[in-house]
PDB file of C-alpha atoms and ligand atoms in Angstrom:
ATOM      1  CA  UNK A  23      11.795  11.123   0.625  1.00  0.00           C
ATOM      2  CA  UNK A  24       8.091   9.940   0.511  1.00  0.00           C
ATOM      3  CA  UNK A  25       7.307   6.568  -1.653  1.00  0.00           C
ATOM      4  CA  UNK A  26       4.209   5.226  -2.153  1.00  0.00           C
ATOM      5  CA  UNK A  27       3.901   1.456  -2.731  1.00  0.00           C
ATOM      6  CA  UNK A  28       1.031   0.075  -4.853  1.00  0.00           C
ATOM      7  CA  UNK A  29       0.654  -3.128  -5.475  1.00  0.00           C
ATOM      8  CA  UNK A  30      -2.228  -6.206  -5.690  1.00  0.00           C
ATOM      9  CA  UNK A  31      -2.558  -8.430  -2.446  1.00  0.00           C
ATOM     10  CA  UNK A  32      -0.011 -10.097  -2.020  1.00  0.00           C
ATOM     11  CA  UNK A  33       2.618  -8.893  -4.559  1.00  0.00           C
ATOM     12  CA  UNK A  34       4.830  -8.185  -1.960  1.00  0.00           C
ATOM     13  CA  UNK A  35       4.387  -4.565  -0.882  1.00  0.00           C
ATOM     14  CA  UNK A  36       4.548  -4.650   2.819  1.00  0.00           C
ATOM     15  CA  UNK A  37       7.868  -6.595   2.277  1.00  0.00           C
ATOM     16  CA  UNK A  38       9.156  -4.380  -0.002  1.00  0.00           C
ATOM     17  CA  UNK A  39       8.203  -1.503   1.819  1.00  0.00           C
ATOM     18  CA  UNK A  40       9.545  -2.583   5.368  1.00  0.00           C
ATOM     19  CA  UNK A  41      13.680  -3.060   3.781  1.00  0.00           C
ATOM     20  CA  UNK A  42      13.239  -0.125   2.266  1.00  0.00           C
ATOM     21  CA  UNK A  43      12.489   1.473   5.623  1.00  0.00           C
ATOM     22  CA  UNK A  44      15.145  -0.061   7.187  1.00  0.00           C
ATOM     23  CA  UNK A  45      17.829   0.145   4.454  1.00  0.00           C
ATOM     24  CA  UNK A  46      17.191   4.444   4.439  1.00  0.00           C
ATOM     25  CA  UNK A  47      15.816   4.746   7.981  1.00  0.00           C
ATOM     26  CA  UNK A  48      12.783   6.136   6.505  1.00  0.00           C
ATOM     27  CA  UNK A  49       8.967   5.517   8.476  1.00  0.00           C
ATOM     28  CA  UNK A  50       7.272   2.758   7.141  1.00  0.00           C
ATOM     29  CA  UNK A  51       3.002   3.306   7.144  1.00  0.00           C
ATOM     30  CA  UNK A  52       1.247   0.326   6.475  1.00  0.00           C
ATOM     31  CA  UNK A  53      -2.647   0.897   6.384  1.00  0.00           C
ATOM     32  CA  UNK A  54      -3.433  -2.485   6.672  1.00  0.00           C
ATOM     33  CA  UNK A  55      -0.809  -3.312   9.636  1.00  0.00           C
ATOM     34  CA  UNK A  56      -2.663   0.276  11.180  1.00  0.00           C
ATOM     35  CA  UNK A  57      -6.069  -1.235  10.633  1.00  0.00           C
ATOM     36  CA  UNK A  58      -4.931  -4.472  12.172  1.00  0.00           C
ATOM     37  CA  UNK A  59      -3.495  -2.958  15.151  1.00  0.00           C
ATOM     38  CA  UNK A  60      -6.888  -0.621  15.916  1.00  0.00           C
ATOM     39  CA  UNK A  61      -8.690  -3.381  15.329  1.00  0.00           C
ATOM     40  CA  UNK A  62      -6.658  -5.727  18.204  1.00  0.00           C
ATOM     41  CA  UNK A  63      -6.780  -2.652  20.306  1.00  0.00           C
ATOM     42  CA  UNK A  64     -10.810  -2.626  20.294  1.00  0.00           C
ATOM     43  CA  UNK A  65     -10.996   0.735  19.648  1.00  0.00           C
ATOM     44  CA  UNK A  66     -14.070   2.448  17.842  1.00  0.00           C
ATOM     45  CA  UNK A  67     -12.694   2.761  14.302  1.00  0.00           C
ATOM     46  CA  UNK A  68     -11.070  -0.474  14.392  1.00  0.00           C
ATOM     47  CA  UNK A  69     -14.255  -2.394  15.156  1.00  0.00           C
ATOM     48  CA  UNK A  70     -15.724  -0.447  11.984  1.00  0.00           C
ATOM     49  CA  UNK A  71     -12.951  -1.201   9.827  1.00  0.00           C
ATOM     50  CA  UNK A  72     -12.860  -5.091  10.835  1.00  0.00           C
ATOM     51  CA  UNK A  73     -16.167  -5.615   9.238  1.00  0.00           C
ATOM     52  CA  UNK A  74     -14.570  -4.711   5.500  1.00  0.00           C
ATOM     53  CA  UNK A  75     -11.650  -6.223   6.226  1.00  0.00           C
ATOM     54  CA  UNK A  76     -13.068  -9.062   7.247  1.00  0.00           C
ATOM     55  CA  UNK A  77     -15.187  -9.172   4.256  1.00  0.00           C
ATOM     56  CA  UNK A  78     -12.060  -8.351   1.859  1.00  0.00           C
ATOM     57  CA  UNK A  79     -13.698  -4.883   0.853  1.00  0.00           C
ATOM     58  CA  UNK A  80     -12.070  -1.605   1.246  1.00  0.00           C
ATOM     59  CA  UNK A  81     -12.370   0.381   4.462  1.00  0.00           C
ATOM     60  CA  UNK A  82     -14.022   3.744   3.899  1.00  0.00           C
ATOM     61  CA  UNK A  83     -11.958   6.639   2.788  1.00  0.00           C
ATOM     62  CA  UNK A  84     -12.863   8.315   5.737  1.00  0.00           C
ATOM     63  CA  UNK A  85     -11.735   6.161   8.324  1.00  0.00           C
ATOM     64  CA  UNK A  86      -8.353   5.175   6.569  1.00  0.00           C
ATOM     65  CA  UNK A  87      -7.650   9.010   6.238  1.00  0.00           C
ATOM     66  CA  UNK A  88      -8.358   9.283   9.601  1.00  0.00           C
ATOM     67  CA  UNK A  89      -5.817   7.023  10.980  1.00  0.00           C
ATOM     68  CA  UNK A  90      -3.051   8.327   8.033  1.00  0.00           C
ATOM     69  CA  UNK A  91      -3.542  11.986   9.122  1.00  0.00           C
ATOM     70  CA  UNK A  92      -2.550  10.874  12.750  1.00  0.00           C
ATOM     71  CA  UNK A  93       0.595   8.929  11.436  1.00  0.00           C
ATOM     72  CA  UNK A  94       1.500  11.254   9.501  1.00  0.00           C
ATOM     73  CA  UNK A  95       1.360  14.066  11.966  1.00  0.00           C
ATOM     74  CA  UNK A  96       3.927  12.328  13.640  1.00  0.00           C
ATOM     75  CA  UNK A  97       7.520  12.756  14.467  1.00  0.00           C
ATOM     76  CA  UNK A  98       9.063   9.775  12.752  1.00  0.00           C
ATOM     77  CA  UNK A  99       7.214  11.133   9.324  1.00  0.00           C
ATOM     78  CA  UNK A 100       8.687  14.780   9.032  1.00  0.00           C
ATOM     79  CA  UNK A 101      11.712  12.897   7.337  1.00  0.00           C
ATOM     80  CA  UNK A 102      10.137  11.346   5.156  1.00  0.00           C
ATOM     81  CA  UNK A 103       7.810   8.108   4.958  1.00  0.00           C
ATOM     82  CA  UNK A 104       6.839   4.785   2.745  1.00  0.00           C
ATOM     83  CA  UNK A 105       3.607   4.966   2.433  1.00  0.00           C
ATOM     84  CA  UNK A 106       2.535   0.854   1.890  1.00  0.00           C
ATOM     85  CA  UNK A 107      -1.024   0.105   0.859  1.00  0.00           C
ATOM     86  CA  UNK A 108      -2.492   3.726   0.931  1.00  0.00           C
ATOM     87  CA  UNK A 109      -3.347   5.317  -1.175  1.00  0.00           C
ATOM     88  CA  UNK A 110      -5.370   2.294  -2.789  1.00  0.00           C
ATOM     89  CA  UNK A 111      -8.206   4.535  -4.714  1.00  0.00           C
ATOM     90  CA  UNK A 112      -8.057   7.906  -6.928  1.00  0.00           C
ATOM     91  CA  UNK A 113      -9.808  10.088  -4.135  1.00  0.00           C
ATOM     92  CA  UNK A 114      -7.584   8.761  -1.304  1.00  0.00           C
ATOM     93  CA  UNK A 115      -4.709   9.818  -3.720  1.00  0.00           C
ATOM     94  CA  UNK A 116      -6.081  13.208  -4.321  1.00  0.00           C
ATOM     95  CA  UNK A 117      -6.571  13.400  -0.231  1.00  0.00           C
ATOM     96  CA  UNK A 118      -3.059  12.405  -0.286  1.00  0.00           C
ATOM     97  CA  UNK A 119      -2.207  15.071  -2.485  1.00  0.00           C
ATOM     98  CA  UNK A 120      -3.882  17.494  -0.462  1.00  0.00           C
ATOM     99  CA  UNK A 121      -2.279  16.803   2.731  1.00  0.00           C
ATOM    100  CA  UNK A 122       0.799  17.080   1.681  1.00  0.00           C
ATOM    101  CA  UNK A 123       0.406  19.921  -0.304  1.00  0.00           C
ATOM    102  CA  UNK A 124      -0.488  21.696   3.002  1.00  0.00           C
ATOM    103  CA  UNK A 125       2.679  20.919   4.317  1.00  0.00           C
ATOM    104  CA  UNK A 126       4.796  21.832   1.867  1.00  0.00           C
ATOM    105  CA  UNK A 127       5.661  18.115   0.986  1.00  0.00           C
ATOM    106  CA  UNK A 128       6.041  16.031  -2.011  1.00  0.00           C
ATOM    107  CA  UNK A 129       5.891  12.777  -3.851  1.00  0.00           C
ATOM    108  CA  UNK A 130       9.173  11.409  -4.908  1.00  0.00           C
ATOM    109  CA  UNK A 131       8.273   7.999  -6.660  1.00  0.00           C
ATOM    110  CA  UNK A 132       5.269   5.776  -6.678  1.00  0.00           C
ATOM    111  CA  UNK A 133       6.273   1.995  -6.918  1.00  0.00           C
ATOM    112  CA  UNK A 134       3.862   0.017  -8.727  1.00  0.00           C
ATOM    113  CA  UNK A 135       4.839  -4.326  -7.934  1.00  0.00           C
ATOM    114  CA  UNK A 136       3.614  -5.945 -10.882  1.00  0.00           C
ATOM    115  CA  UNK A 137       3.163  -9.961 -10.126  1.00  0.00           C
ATOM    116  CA  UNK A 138       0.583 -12.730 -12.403  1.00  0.00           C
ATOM    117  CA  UNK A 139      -2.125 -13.396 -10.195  1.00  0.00           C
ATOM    118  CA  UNK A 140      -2.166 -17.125 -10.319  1.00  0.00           C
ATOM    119  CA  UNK A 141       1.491 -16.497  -8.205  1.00  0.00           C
ATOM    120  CA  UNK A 142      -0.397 -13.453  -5.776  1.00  0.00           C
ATOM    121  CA  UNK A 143      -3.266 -16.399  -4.920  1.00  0.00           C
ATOM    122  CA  UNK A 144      -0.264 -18.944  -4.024  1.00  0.00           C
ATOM    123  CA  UNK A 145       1.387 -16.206  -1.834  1.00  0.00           C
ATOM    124  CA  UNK A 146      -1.614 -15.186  -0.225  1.00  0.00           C
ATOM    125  CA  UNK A 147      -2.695 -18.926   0.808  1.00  0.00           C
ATOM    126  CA  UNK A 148       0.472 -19.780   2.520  1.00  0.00           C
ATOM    127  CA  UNK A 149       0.659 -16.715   4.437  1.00  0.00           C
ATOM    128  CA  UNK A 150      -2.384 -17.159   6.282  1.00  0.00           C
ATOM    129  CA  UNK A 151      -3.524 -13.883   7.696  1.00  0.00           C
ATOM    130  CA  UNK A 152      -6.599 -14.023   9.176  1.00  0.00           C
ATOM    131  CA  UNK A 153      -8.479 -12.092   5.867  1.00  0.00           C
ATOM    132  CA  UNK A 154      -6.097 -15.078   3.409  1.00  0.00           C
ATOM    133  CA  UNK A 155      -8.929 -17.398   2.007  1.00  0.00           C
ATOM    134  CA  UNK A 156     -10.483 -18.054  -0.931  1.00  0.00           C
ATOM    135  CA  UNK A 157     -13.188 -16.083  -0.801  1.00  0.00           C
ATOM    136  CA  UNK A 158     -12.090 -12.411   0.703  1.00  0.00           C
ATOM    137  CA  UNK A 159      -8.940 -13.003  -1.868  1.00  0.00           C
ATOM    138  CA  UNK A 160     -11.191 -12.881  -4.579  1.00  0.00           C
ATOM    139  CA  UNK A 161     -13.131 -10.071  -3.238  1.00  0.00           C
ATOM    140  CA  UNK A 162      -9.921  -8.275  -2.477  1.00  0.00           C
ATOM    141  CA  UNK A 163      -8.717  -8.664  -6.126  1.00  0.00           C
ATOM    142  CA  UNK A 164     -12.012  -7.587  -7.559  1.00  0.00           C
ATOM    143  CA  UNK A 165     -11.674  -4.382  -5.559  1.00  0.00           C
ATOM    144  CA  UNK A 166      -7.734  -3.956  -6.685  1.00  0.00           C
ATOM    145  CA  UNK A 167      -8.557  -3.954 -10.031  1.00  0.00           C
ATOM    146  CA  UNK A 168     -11.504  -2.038  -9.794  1.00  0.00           C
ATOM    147  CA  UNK A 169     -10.509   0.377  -7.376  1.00  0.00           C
ATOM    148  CA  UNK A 170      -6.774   1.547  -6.917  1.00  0.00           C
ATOM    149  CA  UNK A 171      -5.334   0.362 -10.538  1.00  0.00           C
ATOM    150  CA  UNK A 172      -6.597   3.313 -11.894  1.00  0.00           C
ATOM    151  CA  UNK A 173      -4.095   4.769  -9.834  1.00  0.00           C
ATOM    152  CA  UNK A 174      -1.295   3.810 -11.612  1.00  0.00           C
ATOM    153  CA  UNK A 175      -2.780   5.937 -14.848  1.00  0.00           C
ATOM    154  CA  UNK A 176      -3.529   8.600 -12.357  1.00  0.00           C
ATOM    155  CA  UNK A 177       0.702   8.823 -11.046  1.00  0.00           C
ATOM    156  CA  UNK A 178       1.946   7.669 -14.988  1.00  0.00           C
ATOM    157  CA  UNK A 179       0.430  11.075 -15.942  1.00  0.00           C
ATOM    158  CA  UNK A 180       2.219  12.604 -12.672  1.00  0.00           C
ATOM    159  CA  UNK A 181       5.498  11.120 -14.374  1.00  0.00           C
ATOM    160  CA  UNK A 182       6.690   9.496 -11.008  1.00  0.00           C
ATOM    161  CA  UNK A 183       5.641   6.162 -11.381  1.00  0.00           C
ATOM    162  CA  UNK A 184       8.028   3.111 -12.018  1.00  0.00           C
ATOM    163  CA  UNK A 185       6.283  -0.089 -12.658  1.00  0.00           C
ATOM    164  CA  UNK A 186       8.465  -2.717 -10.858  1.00  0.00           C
ATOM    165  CA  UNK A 187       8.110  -6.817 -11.886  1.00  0.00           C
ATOM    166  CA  UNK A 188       7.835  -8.197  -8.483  1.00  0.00           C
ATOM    167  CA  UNK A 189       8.641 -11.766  -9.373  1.00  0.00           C
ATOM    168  CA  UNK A 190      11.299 -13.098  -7.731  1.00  0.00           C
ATOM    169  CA  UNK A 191      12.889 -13.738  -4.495  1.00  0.00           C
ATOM    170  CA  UNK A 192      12.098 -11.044  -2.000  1.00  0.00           C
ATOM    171  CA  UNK A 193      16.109 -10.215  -2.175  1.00  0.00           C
ATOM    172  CA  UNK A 194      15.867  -9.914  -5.928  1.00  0.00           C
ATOM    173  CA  UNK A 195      12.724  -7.569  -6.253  1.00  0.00           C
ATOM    174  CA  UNK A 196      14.455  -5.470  -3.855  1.00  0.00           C
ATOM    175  CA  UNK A 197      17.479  -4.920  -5.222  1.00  0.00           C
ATOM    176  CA  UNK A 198      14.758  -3.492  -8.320  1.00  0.00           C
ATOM    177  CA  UNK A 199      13.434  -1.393  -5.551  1.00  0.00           C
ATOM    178  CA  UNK A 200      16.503  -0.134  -4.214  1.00  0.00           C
ATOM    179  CA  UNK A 201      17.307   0.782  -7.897  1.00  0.00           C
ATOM    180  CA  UNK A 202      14.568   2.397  -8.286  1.00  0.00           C
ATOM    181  CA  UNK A 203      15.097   4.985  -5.602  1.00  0.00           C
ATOM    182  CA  UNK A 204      18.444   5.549  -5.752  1.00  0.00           C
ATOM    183  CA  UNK A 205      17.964   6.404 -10.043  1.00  0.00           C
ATOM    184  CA  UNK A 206      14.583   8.614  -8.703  1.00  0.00           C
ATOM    185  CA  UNK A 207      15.974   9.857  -5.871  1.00  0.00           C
ATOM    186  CA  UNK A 208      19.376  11.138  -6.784  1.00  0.00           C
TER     187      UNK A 208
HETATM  188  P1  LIG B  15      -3.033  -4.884   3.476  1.00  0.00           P
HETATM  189  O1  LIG B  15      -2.351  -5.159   4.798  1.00  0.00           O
HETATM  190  O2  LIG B  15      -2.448  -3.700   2.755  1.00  0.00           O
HETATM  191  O3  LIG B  15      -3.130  -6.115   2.610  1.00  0.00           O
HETATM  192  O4  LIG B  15      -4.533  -4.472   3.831  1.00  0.00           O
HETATM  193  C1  LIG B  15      -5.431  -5.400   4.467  1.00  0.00           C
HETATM  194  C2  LIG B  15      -6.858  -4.869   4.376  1.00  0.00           C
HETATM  195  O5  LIG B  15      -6.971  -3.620   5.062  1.00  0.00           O
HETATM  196  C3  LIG B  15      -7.364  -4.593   2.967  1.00  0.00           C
HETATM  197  O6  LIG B  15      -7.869  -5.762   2.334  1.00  0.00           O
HETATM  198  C4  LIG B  15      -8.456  -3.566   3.233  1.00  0.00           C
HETATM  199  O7  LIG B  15      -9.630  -4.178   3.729  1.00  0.00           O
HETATM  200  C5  LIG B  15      -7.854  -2.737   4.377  1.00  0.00           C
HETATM  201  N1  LIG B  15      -7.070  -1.577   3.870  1.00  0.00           N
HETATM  202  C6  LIG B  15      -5.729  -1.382   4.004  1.00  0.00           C
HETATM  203  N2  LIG B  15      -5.357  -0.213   3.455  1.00  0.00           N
HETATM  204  C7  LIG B  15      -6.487   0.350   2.956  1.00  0.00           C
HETATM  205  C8  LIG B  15      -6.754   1.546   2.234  1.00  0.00           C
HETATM  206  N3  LIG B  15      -5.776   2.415   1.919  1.00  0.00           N
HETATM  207  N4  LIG B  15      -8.037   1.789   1.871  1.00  0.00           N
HETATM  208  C9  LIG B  15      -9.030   0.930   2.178  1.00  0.00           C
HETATM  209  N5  LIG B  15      -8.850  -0.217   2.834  1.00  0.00           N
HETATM  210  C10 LIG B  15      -7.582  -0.528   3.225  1.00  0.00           C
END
């Protein structure tokens, strides 16, 4: 089973994405928690990628595929994966595509997390990850819209995408989720 979650910041994705992993036992690939960790580890690649995150832009295609070809090479992935936050833009999608393709794998379902964004800028302040103010939030938004909501015309016309309303308690959007899955899935 391989899932991808799309969603804007804050809507709830890594949540979302992290009970589903542990409700099926499936690997859960968060981008942004990858990003985080190169970054705290001082490598090369996380250093570059801190500056954009930092600013709320989008790390380079090139370095996010980078560190998703290494995941994904991994044990804990042959089964199957949730892939949270990537792809966020039509050519890391198609590079998506591609890798899998040479595997032999597929897409099951794309979840899209639909939330109002005067309730994602809430979220997002009370959270307070280091990239949570004012000023990369809007950035970040700017880029969502701009960047990876084309995405969800690009997987509509792939007829796997379920638009999910992520209002709620966390409890209550997944039990959408689960749904879901299990009506995808089955
Ligand atoms: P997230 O944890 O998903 O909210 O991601 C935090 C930040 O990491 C984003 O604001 C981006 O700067 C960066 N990031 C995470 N995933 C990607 C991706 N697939 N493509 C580009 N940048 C990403």
């Amino acid at each position: 089973m391989r899932i991808v979650f799309i969603g804007p910041p804050g809507s709830g994705k890594g949540t979302q994405a992290q009970r589903l992993s542990d409700h099926f036992g499936i690997a859960h690939l968060s981008t942004g928690e990858m990003l985080r960790d190169a970054q705290a580890a001082g490598s090369e690649l996380g250093q570059r990628a801190a500056q954009y995150v930092d600013a709320g832009r989008l790390v380079p295609d090139d370095i996010v595929l980078a560190v998703v070809v290494q995941r994904l090479l991994g044990p804990d992935c042959a089964a199957g994966c949730l892939f949270d936050g990537f792809p966020r833009t039509v050519p890391q999608a198609k590079a998506l595509d591609k890798l899998l393709a040479e595997r032999g794998m597929a897409l099951d379902l794309v979840i899209a997390l639909e939330v109002p964004e005067n309730q994602l800028k809430q979220r997002l302040l009370s959270r307070g990850r280091r990239d949570d103010n004012e000023a990369t939030i809007k950035e970040r938004f700017r880029h969502h819209r701009k960047l990876t909501e084309p995405l969800i015309d690009y997987y509509r016309g792939r007829g796997i995408l379920r638009e999910i309303n992520g209002e709620g308690t966390p409890s209550e959007v997944f039990e959408r989720v689960k749904q879901a899955v299990q009506s995808a899935v089955v």
